[in-house]
Tab-separated table of C-alpha atoms in Angstrom:
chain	number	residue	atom	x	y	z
E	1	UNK	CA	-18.175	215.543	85.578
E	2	UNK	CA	-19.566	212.640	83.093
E	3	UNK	CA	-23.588	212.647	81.934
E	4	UNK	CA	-25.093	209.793	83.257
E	5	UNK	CA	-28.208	207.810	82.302
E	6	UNK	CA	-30.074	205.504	85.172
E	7	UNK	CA	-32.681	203.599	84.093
E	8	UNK	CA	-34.082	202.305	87.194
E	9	UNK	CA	-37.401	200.595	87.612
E	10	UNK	CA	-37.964	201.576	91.292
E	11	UNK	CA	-38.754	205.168	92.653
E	12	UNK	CA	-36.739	205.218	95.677
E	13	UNK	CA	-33.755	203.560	93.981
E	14	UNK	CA	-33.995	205.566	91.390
E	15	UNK	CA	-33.579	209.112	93.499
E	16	UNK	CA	-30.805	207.243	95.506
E	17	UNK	CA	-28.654	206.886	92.185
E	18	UNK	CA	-29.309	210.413	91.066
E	19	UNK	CA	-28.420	211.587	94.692
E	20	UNK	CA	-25.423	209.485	95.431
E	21	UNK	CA	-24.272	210.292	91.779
E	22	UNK	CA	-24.969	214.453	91.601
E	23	UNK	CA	-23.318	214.784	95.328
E	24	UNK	CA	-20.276	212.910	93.341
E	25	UNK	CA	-20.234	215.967	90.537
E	26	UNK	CA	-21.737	213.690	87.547
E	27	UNK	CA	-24.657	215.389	85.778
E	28	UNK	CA	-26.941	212.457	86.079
E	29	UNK	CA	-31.027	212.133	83.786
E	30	UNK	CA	-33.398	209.146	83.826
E	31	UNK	CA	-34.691	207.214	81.299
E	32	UNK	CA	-37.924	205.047	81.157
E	33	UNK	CA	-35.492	202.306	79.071
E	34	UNK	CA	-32.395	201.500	76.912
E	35	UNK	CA	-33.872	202.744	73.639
E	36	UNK	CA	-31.170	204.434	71.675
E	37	UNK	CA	-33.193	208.048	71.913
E	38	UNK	CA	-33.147	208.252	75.634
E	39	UNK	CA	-28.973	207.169	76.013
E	40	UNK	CA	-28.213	209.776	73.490
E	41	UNK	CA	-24.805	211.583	75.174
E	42	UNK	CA	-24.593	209.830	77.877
E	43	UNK	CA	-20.821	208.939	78.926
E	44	UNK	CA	-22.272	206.444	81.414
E	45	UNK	CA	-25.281	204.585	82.281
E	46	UNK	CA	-26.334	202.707	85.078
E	47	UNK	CA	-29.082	200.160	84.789
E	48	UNK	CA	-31.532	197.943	87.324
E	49	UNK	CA	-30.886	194.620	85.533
E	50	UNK	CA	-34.580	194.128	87.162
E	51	UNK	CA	-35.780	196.777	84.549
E	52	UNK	CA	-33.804	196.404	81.511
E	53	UNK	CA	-32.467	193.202	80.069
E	54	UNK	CA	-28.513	193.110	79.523
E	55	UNK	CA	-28.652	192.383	76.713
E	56	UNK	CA	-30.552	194.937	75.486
E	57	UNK	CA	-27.236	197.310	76.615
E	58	UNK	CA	-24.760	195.665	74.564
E	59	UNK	CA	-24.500	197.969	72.083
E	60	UNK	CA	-24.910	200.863	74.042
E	61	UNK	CA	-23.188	204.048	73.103
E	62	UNK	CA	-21.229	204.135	77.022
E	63	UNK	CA	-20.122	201.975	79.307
E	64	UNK	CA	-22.974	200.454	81.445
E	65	UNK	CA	-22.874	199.736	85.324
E	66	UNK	CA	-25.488	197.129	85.622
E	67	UNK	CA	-27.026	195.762	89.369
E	68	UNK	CA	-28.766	192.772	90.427
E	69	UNK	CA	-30.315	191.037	92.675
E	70	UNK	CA	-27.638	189.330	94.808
E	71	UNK	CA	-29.034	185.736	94.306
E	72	UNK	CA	-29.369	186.206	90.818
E	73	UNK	CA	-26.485	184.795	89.367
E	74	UNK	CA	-28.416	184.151	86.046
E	75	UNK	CA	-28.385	188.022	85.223
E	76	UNK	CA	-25.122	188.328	86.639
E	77	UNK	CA	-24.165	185.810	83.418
E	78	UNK	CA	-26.155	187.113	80.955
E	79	UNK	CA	-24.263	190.508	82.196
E	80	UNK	CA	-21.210	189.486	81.414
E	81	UNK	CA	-21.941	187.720	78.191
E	82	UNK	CA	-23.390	191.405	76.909
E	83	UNK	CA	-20.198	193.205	77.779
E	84	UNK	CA	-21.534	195.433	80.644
E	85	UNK	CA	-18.537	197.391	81.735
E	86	UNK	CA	-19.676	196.249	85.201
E	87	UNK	CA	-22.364	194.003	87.022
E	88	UNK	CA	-22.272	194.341	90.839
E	89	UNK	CA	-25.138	193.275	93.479
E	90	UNK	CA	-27.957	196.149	94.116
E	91	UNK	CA	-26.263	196.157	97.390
E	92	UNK	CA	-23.327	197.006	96.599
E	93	UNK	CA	-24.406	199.426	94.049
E	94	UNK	CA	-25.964	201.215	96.904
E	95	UNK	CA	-23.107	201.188	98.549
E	96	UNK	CA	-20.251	202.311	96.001
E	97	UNK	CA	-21.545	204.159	93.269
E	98	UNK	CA	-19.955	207.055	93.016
E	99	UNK	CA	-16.741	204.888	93.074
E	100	UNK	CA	-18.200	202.052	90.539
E	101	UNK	CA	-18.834	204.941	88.173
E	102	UNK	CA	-15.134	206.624	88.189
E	103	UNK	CA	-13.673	202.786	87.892
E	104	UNK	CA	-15.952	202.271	84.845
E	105	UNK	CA	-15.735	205.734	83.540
E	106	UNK	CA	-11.851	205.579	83.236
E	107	UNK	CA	-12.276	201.910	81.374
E	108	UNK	CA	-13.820	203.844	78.524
């Protein structure tokens, strides 16, 4: 079981991470944005790249799961320029969380 930060922008999203993510075993809070005080202890975070710029998580103190907007290959970019341990669609996201978070989890 990991502690997990999601800072996500939208409401329903936002309960659909902590769902998918506490039925997976993780221990999962949310925070309004990537200010150092709200990512303290947190082994992983995941992160609308709608709600929090990527670069603003390159120094984070975990590895960071990061989703887009699948036509937005500009964030996708700046993603990967910042380091994010991973940058997926918000469709996949959806779709393989609990699975994107063990992959990046073990990376650390």
């Amino acid at each position: 079981m990991a502690r997990i930060i999601a800072i996500v922008g939208d409401l329903m999203l936002s309960s659909r991470v902590t769902t998918s993510l506490t039925a997976a075993g993780h221990d999962v809070s949310t925070a309004p944005s990537a200010k150092a005080e709200f990512l303290q202890g947190a082994e992983l975070i995941v992160a609308d790249l709608d709600a929090v710029a990527p670069e603003d998580l390159a120094d984070s103190p975990a590895p960071v799961i990061g989703f887009y907007q699948h036509t937005d290959v500009e964030t996708k970019r700046r993603a990967d320029q910042a380091g994010l341990a991973l940058a997926v669609p918000r469709s996949r996201m959806v779709r393989e969380l609990p699975e994107l978070a063990e992959r990046a989890l073990a990376g650390r």
